[in-house]
């Protein structure tokens, strides 16, 4: 399927402090219910450019200088520490694909994962210098604050008490929070392999800082693949499976993928604000309606770690069978 050029909704946070607040909150609702994605831009970006076709939540509060430094260091780290390793993987994959082997179950990406909560591993990761470690810690701190700010907005829009979603994610040790740092190098045969296969995200709310020069991220809407535009100093936000469950399906996690390209090395820094491992996830009672509706709800109650154990085996499949499986005691045994 070809990518669609359909326009995204625009959300201006400045309007939340004016008499236009109700209209702005309605656009947030539409983005979460019908798109599962939106982009967080700064006011300066909108004044300098025309972003009317992008899903935008203004004033994300992260300095451009910090974002520039994160990008510079991330790209330098890939070039010095990961590029050579990836070349060997790329050679083997292309040889197999060109000989007729199916390599569609391979992702054309080079990644490492930084865990922030409940316990950070940034000091233990190899191939990171001290400056990069410190910058990543600073970036994680402001991204976490933005995630919690967005969750509060969603609570307000859903009619939930302030802090409900943060509390739902907390478990006994607070949320799970980490960052996947990825590179999607040029691929000589984009027809053979995807950068990242189509999937929904398992967790709560995901904040992505992506390369503004190299595109590739797409989401599935109404049966068509829609490009998520690479915009300078933007943060892309998307809804994970756990928010779909907690909102009883009002908000939707959506399938998305990364395409390979014959040129350009796409940077992706995705921060996942997820429930704690022992957090018990279930639809918010306030969103269930009457007693009959409560009994017939399509979404299960489960421990997040149990869902993750299932997800890792079925990540690149539809989410609905995962939800259905979690209704069975066997799934959590």
mmCIF file of C-alpha atoms in Angstrom:
data_model
loop_
_atom_site.group_PDB
_atom_site.id
_atom_site.type_symbol
_atom_site.label_atom_id
_atom_site.label_comp_id
_atom_site.label_asym_id
_atom_site.label_seq_id
_atom_site.Cartn_x
_atom_site.Cartn_y
_atom_site.Cartn_z
ATOM 1 C CA UNK A 1 0.000 0.000 0.000
ATOM 2 C CA UNK A 2 1.260 3.473 -0.877
ATOM 3 C CA UNK A 3 1.656 6.114 1.808
ATOM 4 C CA UNK A 4 -1.268 8.518 2.151
ATOM 5 C CA UNK A 5 -0.902 12.295 2.156
ATOM 6 C CA UNK A 6 -3.872 12.828 4.494
ATOM 7 C CA UNK A 7 -3.479 15.780 6.882
ATOM 8 C CA UNK A 8 -2.992 15.325 10.612
ATOM 9 C CA UNK A 9 -4.756 17.318 13.377
ATOM 10 C CA UNK A 10 -2.894 20.280 14.934
ATOM 11 C CA UNK A 11 -2.967 20.863 18.700
ATOM 12 C CA UNK A 12 -1.838 24.209 20.091
ATOM 13 C CA UNK A 13 -1.166 23.970 23.824
ATOM 14 C CA UNK A 14 -1.229 27.747 24.138
ATOM 15 C CA UNK A 15 -4.963 27.574 23.468
ATOM 16 C CA UNK A 16 -5.397 25.446 26.593
ATOM 17 C CA UNK A 17 -4.891 28.656 28.584
ATOM 18 C CA UNK A 18 -7.505 30.630 26.644
ATOM 19 C CA UNK A 19 -11.229 30.529 25.937
ATOM 20 C CA UNK A 20 -10.393 28.185 23.052
ATOM 21 C CA UNK A 21 -9.443 25.419 25.470
ATOM 22 C CA UNK A 22 -12.457 23.204 24.730
ATOM 23 C CA UNK A 23 -11.701 23.211 21.010
ATOM 24 C CA UNK A 24 -8.033 22.361 21.642
ATOM 25 C CA UNK A 25 -8.985 19.486 23.952
ATOM 26 C CA UNK A 26 -11.314 18.165 21.256
ATOM 27 C CA UNK A 27 -8.423 18.038 18.805
ATOM 28 C CA UNK A 28 -6.346 16.117 21.383
ATOM 29 C CA UNK A 29 -9.214 13.646 21.726
ATOM 30 C CA UNK A 30 -9.412 13.166 17.969
ATOM 31 C CA UNK A 31 -5.654 12.607 17.681
ATOM 32 C CA UNK A 32 -5.656 9.942 20.417
ATOM 33 C CA UNK A 33 -8.820 8.175 19.266
ATOM 34 C CA UNK A 34 -8.358 8.224 15.508
ATOM 35 C CA UNK A 35 -4.633 8.570 14.871
ATOM 36 C CA UNK A 36 -2.721 7.183 17.841
ATOM 37 C CA UNK A 37 0.100 9.596 16.898
ATOM 38 C CA UNK A 38 0.769 13.325 16.985
ATOM 39 C CA UNK A 39 3.834 15.553 16.851
ATOM 40 C CA UNK A 40 4.994 17.936 19.551
ATOM 41 C CA UNK A 41 6.500 21.088 18.074
ATOM 42 C CA UNK A 42 7.706 24.395 19.491
ATOM 43 C CA UNK A 43 6.038 27.742 18.941
ATOM 44 C CA UNK A 44 9.213 29.009 17.252
ATOM 45 C CA UNK A 45 8.937 26.213 14.703
ATOM 46 C CA UNK A 46 5.400 27.199 13.803
ATOM 47 C CA UNK A 47 6.321 30.857 13.418
ATOM 48 C CA UNK A 48 9.242 29.992 11.150
ATOM 49 C CA UNK A 49 7.525 27.359 9.011
ATOM 50 C CA UNK A 50 4.170 26.144 7.772
ATOM 51 C CA UNK A 51 3.303 22.971 9.685
ATOM 52 C CA UNK A 52 -0.458 23.152 9.242
ATOM 53 C CA UNK A 53 -0.643 19.572 7.960
ATOM 54 C CA UNK A 54 1.217 18.007 10.893
ATOM 55 C CA UNK A 55 -0.250 16.749 14.201
ATOM 56 C CA UNK A 56 1.330 19.229 16.578
ATOM 57 C CA UNK A 57 1.271 19.803 20.333
ATOM 58 C CA UNK A 58 3.152 23.041 20.822
ATOM 59 C CA UNK A 59 5.856 24.016 23.317
ATOM 60 C CA UNK A 60 7.261 20.684 24.390
ATOM 61 C CA UNK A 61 9.758 22.497 26.611
ATOM 62 C CA UNK A 62 12.950 20.721 25.493
ATOM 63 C CA UNK A 63 15.681 23.111 24.425
ATOM 64 C CA UNK A 64 16.840 22.962 20.829
ATOM 65 C CA UNK A 65 20.423 23.082 22.066
ATOM 66 C CA UNK A 66 19.982 19.889 24.095
ATOM 67 C CA UNK A 67 18.286 18.139 21.184
ATOM 68 C CA UNK A 68 21.096 19.179 18.831
ATOM 69 C CA UNK A 69 23.701 17.800 21.217
ATOM 70 C CA UNK A 70 21.825 14.511 21.631
ATOM 71 C CA UNK A 71 21.636 14.164 17.848
ATOM 72 C CA UNK A 72 25.306 15.028 17.312
ATOM 73 C CA UNK A 73 26.543 12.586 19.942
ATOM 74 C CA UNK A 74 24.184 9.796 18.876
ATOM 75 C CA UNK A 75 25.265 9.966 15.252
ATOM 76 C CA UNK A 76 28.936 10.142 16.238
ATOM 77 C CA UNK A 77 28.532 7.134 18.539
ATOM 78 C CA UNK A 78 27.004 5.075 15.719
ATOM 79 C CA UNK A 79 29.779 6.025 13.299
ATOM 80 C CA UNK A 80 32.570 5.159 15.722
ATOM 81 C CA UNK A 81 31.158 2.121 17.533
ATOM 82 C CA UNK A 82 28.329 0.468 15.598
ATOM 83 C CA UNK A 83 28.749 1.141 11.880
ATOM 84 C CA UNK A 84 31.365 -1.558 11.289
ATOM 85 C CA UNK A 85 29.334 -4.206 13.123
ATOM 86 C CA UNK A 86 26.257 -3.299 11.095
ATOM 87 C CA UNK A 87 28.136 -3.651 7.802
ATOM 88 C CA UNK A 88 28.723 -7.344 8.519
ATOM 89 C CA UNK A 89 25.042 -7.878 9.376
ATOM 90 C CA UNK A 90 24.032 -5.995 6.207
ATOM 91 C CA UNK A 91 26.349 -8.100 4.034
ATOM 92 C CA UNK A 92 24.942 -11.391 5.362
ATOM 93 C CA UNK A 93 21.349 -10.191 5.054
ATOM 94 C CA UNK A 94 21.729 -8.977 1.470
ATOM 95 C CA UNK A 95 23.503 -12.160 0.417
ATOM 96 C CA UNK A 96 20.702 -14.263 1.871
ATOM 97 C CA UNK A 97 17.967 -12.112 0.344
ATOM 98 C CA UNK A 98 19.516 -12.032 -3.105
ATOM 99 C CA UNK A 99 19.846 -15.833 -3.034
ATOM 100 C CA UNK A 100 16.100 -16.104 -2.512
ATOM 101 C CA UNK A 101 15.905 -16.452 1.275
ATOM 102 C CA UNK A 102 13.010 -14.661 3.002
ATOM 103 C CA UNK A 103 14.499 -11.882 5.123
ATOM 104 C CA UNK A 104 11.200 -10.170 5.917
ATOM 105 C CA UNK A 105 11.556 -11.334 9.527
ATOM 106 C CA UNK A 106 14.738 -9.262 9.881
ATOM 107 C CA UNK A 107 14.833 -5.607 10.952
ATOM 108 C CA UNK A 108 17.388 -3.378 9.200
ATOM 109 C CA UNK A 109 18.401 -1.444 12.303
ATOM 110 C CA UNK A 110 21.272 -0.993 14.733
ATOM 111 C CA UNK A 111 20.140 -0.394 18.315
ATOM 112 C CA UNK A 112 21.050 -0.146 21.960
ATOM 113 C CA UNK A 113 18.769 0.383 24.953
ATOM 114 C CA UNK A 114 19.196 2.787 27.857
ATOM 115 C CA UNK A 115 17.194 1.929 30.964
ATOM 116 C CA UNK A 116 16.329 4.914 33.191
ATOM 117 C CA UNK A 117 13.746 3.547 35.659
ATOM 118 C CA UNK A 118 13.397 1.823 37.998
ATOM 119 C CA UNK A 119 17.219 1.449 37.935
ATOM 120 C CA UNK A 120 19.460 3.182 35.388
ATOM 121 C CA UNK A 121 21.997 1.212 33.364
ATOM 122 C CA UNK A 122 23.541 4.201 31.566
ATOM 123 C CA UNK A 123 26.793 3.912 33.544
ATOM 124 C CA UNK A 124 27.194 0.271 32.511
ATOM 125 C CA UNK A 125 26.705 0.552 28.756
ATOM 126 C CA UNK A 126 29.831 -0.016 26.680
ATOM 127 C CA UNK A 127 31.090 2.377 23.997
ATOM 128 C CA UNK A 128 29.560 5.530 25.532
ATOM 129 C CA UNK A 129 31.845 8.317 26.699
ATOM 130 C CA UNK A 130 31.128 10.232 29.912
ATOM 131 C CA UNK A 131 29.791 13.291 28.103
ATOM 132 C CA UNK A 132 27.307 11.229 26.093
ATOM 133 C CA UNK A 133 26.145 9.453 29.267
ATOM 134 C CA UNK A 134 25.522 12.787 30.997
ATOM 135 C CA UNK A 135 23.668 14.262 28.023
ATOM 136 C CA UNK A 136 21.469 11.163 27.736
ATOM 137 C CA UNK A 137 20.620 11.418 31.450
ATOM 138 C CA UNK A 138 19.648 15.070 31.009
ATOM 139 C CA UNK A 139 17.578 14.291 27.919
ATOM 140 C CA UNK A 140 15.808 11.416 29.703
ATOM 141 C CA UNK A 141 14.923 13.726 32.598
ATOM 142 C CA UNK A 142 13.155 16.286 30.402
ATOM 143 C CA UNK A 143 11.494 13.600 28.263
ATOM 144 C CA UNK A 144 10.101 11.962 31.408
ATOM 145 C CA UNK A 145 8.641 15.276 32.553
ATOM 146 C CA UNK A 146 7.065 15.779 29.133
ATOM 147 C CA UNK A 147 5.563 12.276 29.228
ATOM 148 C CA UNK A 148 3.967 12.963 32.608
ATOM 149 C CA UNK A 149 2.697 16.337 31.423
ATOM 150 C CA UNK A 150 1.051 14.655 28.452
ATOM 151 C CA UNK A 151 -0.489 11.971 30.664
ATOM 152 C CA UNK A 152 -2.044 14.706 32.810
ATOM 153 C CA UNK A 153 -3.563 16.273 29.690
ATOM 154 C CA UNK A 154 -4.995 12.918 28.677
ATOM 155 C CA UNK A 155 -6.489 12.469 32.158
ATOM 156 C CA UNK A 156 -8.217 15.812 31.885
ATOM 157 C CA UNK A 157 -9.545 15.007 28.435
ATOM 158 C CA UNK A 158 -10.827 11.602 29.587
ATOM 159 C CA UNK A 159 -12.501 12.997 32.687
ATOM 160 C CA UNK A 160 -10.175 11.059 35.005
ATOM 161 C CA UNK A 161 -8.846 12.580 38.202
ATOM 162 C CA UNK A 162 -5.460 14.313 37.915
ATOM 163 C CA UNK A 163 -2.601 11.832 38.134
ATOM 164 C CA UNK A 164 -4.758 8.759 37.436
ATOM 165 C CA UNK A 165 -2.641 7.477 34.542
ATOM 166 C CA UNK A 166 0.665 8.090 36.319
ATOM 167 C CA UNK A 167 -0.665 6.193 39.330
ATOM 168 C CA UNK A 168 -1.957 3.372 37.108
ATOM 169 C CA UNK A 169 1.559 2.970 35.694
ATOM 170 C CA UNK A 170 3.339 3.115 39.059
ATOM 171 C CA UNK A 171 3.257 -0.437 40.396
ATOM 172 C CA UNK A 172 5.306 -0.869 43.570
ATOM 173 C CA UNK A 173 8.502 0.777 42.235
ATOM 174 C CA UNK A 174 7.256 3.452 39.866
ATOM 175 C CA UNK A 175 7.031 3.301 36.068
ATOM 176 C CA UNK A 176 9.386 1.542 33.709
ATOM 177 C CA UNK A 177 11.157 4.162 31.603
ATOM 178 C CA UNK A 178 13.792 3.583 28.962
ATOM 179 C CA UNK A 179 15.116 4.761 25.611
ATOM 180 C CA UNK A 180 15.795 2.752 22.471
ATOM 181 C CA UNK A 181 18.506 4.406 20.371
ATOM 182 C CA UNK A 182 18.361 3.225 16.750
ATOM 183 C CA UNK A 183 20.035 3.845 13.429
ATOM 184 C CA UNK A 184 18.473 2.808 10.114
ATOM 185 C CA UNK A 185 21.394 2.857 7.644
ATOM 186 C CA UNK A 186 21.009 2.971 3.846
ATOM 187 C CA UNK A 187 19.738 -0.289 2.351
ATOM 188 C CA UNK A 188 20.693 -1.250 -1.222
ATOM 189 C CA UNK A 189 17.524 -3.350 -1.622
ATOM 190 C CA UNK A 190 14.580 -1.709 0.193
ATOM 191 C CA UNK A 191 12.287 -4.225 -1.504
ATOM 192 C CA UNK A 192 13.841 -7.083 0.459
ATOM 193 C CA UNK A 193 13.713 -5.886 4.070
ATOM 194 C CA UNK A 194 11.997 -3.347 6.327
ATOM 195 C CA UNK A 195 13.784 -1.069 8.755
ATOM 196 C CA UNK A 196 11.363 -2.190 11.468
ATOM 197 C CA UNK A 197 8.408 -4.482 10.847
ATOM 198 C CA UNK A 198 4.848 -3.286 11.494
ATOM 199 C CA UNK A 199 3.749 -3.486 15.140
ATOM 200 C CA UNK A 200 1.965 -1.648 17.924
ATOM 201 C CA UNK A 201 3.944 -0.592 20.996
ATOM 202 C CA UNK A 202 3.323 -2.656 24.114
ATOM 203 C CA UNK A 203 3.614 0.060 26.727
ATOM 204 C CA UNK A 204 2.064 3.342 27.745
ATOM 205 C CA UNK A 205 3.120 6.541 25.997
ATOM 206 C CA UNK A 206 6.080 6.741 23.626
ATOM 207 C CA UNK A 207 8.043 9.912 22.813
ATOM 208 C CA UNK A 208 10.261 9.832 19.741
ATOM 209 C CA UNK A 209 13.031 12.198 18.687
ATOM 210 C CA UNK A 210 13.667 11.289 15.049
ATOM 211 C CA UNK A 211 16.013 12.453 12.352
ATOM 212 C CA UNK A 212 14.666 15.500 10.507
ATOM 213 C CA UNK A 213 16.552 14.718 7.286
ATOM 214 C CA UNK A 214 15.659 11.063 6.653
ATOM 215 C CA UNK A 215 12.062 9.846 6.582
ATOM 216 C CA UNK A 216 10.804 6.303 6.976
ATOM 217 C CA UNK A 217 8.317 6.146 9.864
ATOM 218 C CA UNK A 218 4.733 5.340 8.831
ATOM 219 C CA UNK A 219 1.514 4.583 10.695
ATOM 220 C CA UNK A 220 -1.502 2.636 9.487
ATOM 221 C CA UNK A 221 -4.752 4.625 9.335
ATOM 222 C CA UNK A 222 -7.959 3.435 7.674
ATOM 223 C CA UNK A 223 -6.055 0.788 5.744
ATOM 224 C CA UNK A 224 -3.450 3.194 4.355
ATOM 225 C CA UNK A 225 0.149 3.854 5.403
ATOM 226 C CA UNK A 226 0.631 7.499 6.415
ATOM 227 C CA UNK A 227 4.073 9.120 6.575
ATOM 228 C CA UNK A 228 5.071 10.663 9.911
ATOM 229 C CA UNK A 229 6.969 13.712 8.655
ATOM 230 C CA UNK A 230 10.510 14.296 9.904
ATOM 231 C CA UNK A 231 10.434 17.787 11.433
ATOM 232 C CA UNK A 232 13.358 19.614 13.027
ATOM 233 C CA UNK A 233 13.223 19.664 16.853
ATOM 234 C CA UNK A 234 9.897 17.801 16.971
ATOM 235 C CA UNK A 235 8.883 15.038 19.353
ATOM 236 C CA UNK A 236 6.561 12.387 17.939
ATOM 237 C CA UNK A 237 4.117 10.943 20.479
ATOM 238 C CA UNK A 238 2.216 7.692 20.131
ATOM 239 C CA UNK A 239 -0.208 5.650 22.199
ATOM 240 C CA UNK A 240 0.782 2.181 23.426
ATOM 241 C CA UNK A 241 -1.325 -0.908 24.116
ATOM 242 C CA UNK A 242 -1.607 -0.164 27.848
ATOM 243 C CA UNK A 243 -3.299 3.192 27.265
ATOM 244 C CA UNK A 244 -5.761 1.467 24.954
ATOM 245 C CA UNK A 245 -6.636 -0.958 27.769
ATOM 246 C CA UNK A 246 -6.858 1.691 30.505
ATOM 247 C CA UNK A 247 -9.069 3.925 28.342
ATOM 248 C CA UNK A 248 -11.276 0.926 27.471
ATOM 249 C CA UNK A 249 -10.520 1.394 23.800
ATOM 250 C CA UNK A 250 -11.242 5.116 23.617
ATOM 251 C CA UNK A 251 -7.597 5.722 22.724
ATOM 252 C CA UNK A 252 -5.981 3.399 20.213
ATOM 253 C CA UNK A 253 -2.490 2.025 19.737
ATOM 254 C CA UNK A 254 -1.872 1.766 15.996
ATOM 255 C CA UNK A 255 0.354 -0.296 13.752
ATOM 256 C CA UNK A 256 3.464 1.511 12.564
ATOM 257 C CA UNK A 257 6.642 0.591 10.732
ATOM 258 C CA UNK A 258 9.955 1.953 9.487
ATOM 259 C CA UNK A 259 10.800 1.611 5.811
ATOM 260 C CA UNK A 260 14.337 1.181 4.520
ATOM 261 C CA UNK A 261 15.818 3.716 2.133
ATOM 262 C CA UNK A 262 18.685 3.454 -0.348
ATOM 263 C CA UNK A 263 20.207 6.664 1.024
ATOM 264 C CA UNK A 264 20.427 8.406 4.379
ATOM 265 C CA UNK A 265 21.015 6.986 7.869
ATOM 266 C CA UNK A 266 17.867 7.682 9.921
ATOM 267 C CA UNK A 267 18.319 8.393 13.632
ATOM 268 C CA UNK A 268 15.580 7.327 16.047
ATOM 269 C CA UNK A 269 15.563 7.926 19.824
ATOM 270 C CA UNK A 270 12.355 6.464 21.257
ATOM 271 C CA UNK A 271 11.614 6.876 24.977
ATOM 272 C CA UNK A 272 9.041 4.504 26.458
ATOM 273 C CA UNK A 273 7.104 5.590 29.566
ATOM 274 C CA UNK A 274 5.566 2.266 30.554
ATOM 275 C CA UNK A 275 3.903 0.710 33.595
ATOM 276 C CA UNK A 276 6.055 -0.863 36.271
ATOM 277 C CA UNK A 277 6.564 -4.606 35.920
ATOM 278 C CA UNK A 278 4.055 -5.458 38.667
ATOM 279 C CA UNK A 279 1.507 -2.752 37.791
ATOM 280 C CA UNK A 280 -1.992 -4.185 37.405
ATOM 281 C CA UNK A 281 -3.541 -2.816 34.215
ATOM 282 C CA UNK A 282 -7.296 -2.672 33.658
ATOM 283 C CA UNK A 283 -9.886 -0.305 32.169
ATOM 284 C CA UNK A 284 -10.536 2.764 34.295
ATOM 285 C CA UNK A 285 -13.899 2.109 36.022
ATOM 286 C CA UNK A 286 -15.054 5.630 35.188
ATOM 287 C CA UNK A 287 -14.772 4.783 31.470
ATOM 288 C CA UNK A 288 -16.790 1.561 31.644
ATOM 289 C CA UNK A 289 -20.312 2.892 31.987
ATOM 290 C CA UNK A 290 -23.081 0.814 33.563
ATOM 291 C CA UNK A 291 -22.801 -2.610 35.202
ATOM 292 C CA UNK A 292 -23.749 -4.485 32.032
ATOM 293 C CA UNK A 293 -21.056 -2.687 30.072
ATOM 294 C CA UNK A 294 -18.523 -3.486 32.799
ATOM 295 C CA UNK A 295 -19.318 -7.196 32.447
ATOM 296 C CA UNK A 296 -18.965 -7.103 28.667
ATOM 297 C CA UNK A 297 -15.829 -5.000 28.406
ATOM 298 C CA UNK A 298 -13.497 -6.217 25.677
ATOM 299 C CA UNK A 299 -10.342 -5.396 27.628
ATOM 300 C CA UNK A 300 -8.791 -7.662 30.285
ATOM 301 C CA UNK A 301 -7.147 -7.080 33.659
ATOM 302 C CA UNK A 302 -3.542 -8.257 33.894
ATOM 303 C CA UNK A 303 -0.064 -7.625 35.299
ATOM 304 C CA UNK A 304 2.074 -5.635 32.876
ATOM 305 C CA UNK A 305 5.023 -8.041 33.071
ATOM 306 C CA UNK A 306 2.741 -10.900 32.011
ATOM 307 C CA UNK A 307 1.624 -8.898 28.997
ATOM 308 C CA UNK A 308 5.237 -8.171 28.073
ATOM 309 C CA UNK A 309 6.117 -11.859 28.266
ATOM 310 C CA UNK A 310 3.407 -12.497 25.681
ATOM 311 C CA UNK A 311 4.275 -9.428 23.590
ATOM 312 C CA UNK A 312 7.908 -10.370 23.021
ATOM 313 C CA UNK A 313 6.722 -13.565 21.305
ATOM 314 C CA UNK A 314 4.020 -11.875 19.216
ATOM 315 C CA UNK A 315 5.233 -8.295 18.726
ATOM 316 C CA UNK A 316 4.806 -8.272 14.948
ATOM 317 C CA UNK A 317 1.265 -9.621 15.031
ATOM 318 C CA UNK A 318 -2.122 -7.997 15.636
ATOM 319 C CA UNK A 319 -2.746 -6.729 19.174
ATOM 320 C CA UNK A 320 -6.288 -8.106 19.501
ATOM 321 C CA UNK A 321 -5.233 -11.763 20.036
ATOM 322 C CA UNK A 322 -2.840 -10.563 22.751
ATOM 323 C CA UNK A 323 -5.653 -8.795 24.564
ATOM 324 C CA UNK A 324 -7.842 -11.873 24.203
ATOM 325 C CA UNK A 325 -5.090 -14.180 25.492
ATOM 326 C CA UNK A 326 -4.677 -12.056 28.634
ATOM 327 C CA UNK A 327 -8.268 -12.873 29.626
ATOM 328 C CA UNK A 328 -7.215 -16.463 30.248
ATOM 329 C CA UNK A 329 -5.549 -17.502 33.548
ATOM 330 C CA UNK A 330 -3.237 -19.647 31.408
ATOM 331 C CA UNK A 331 -1.723 -16.491 29.907
ATOM 332 C CA UNK A 332 -0.460 -15.337 33.313
ATOM 333 C CA UNK A 333 0.576 -18.734 34.657
#
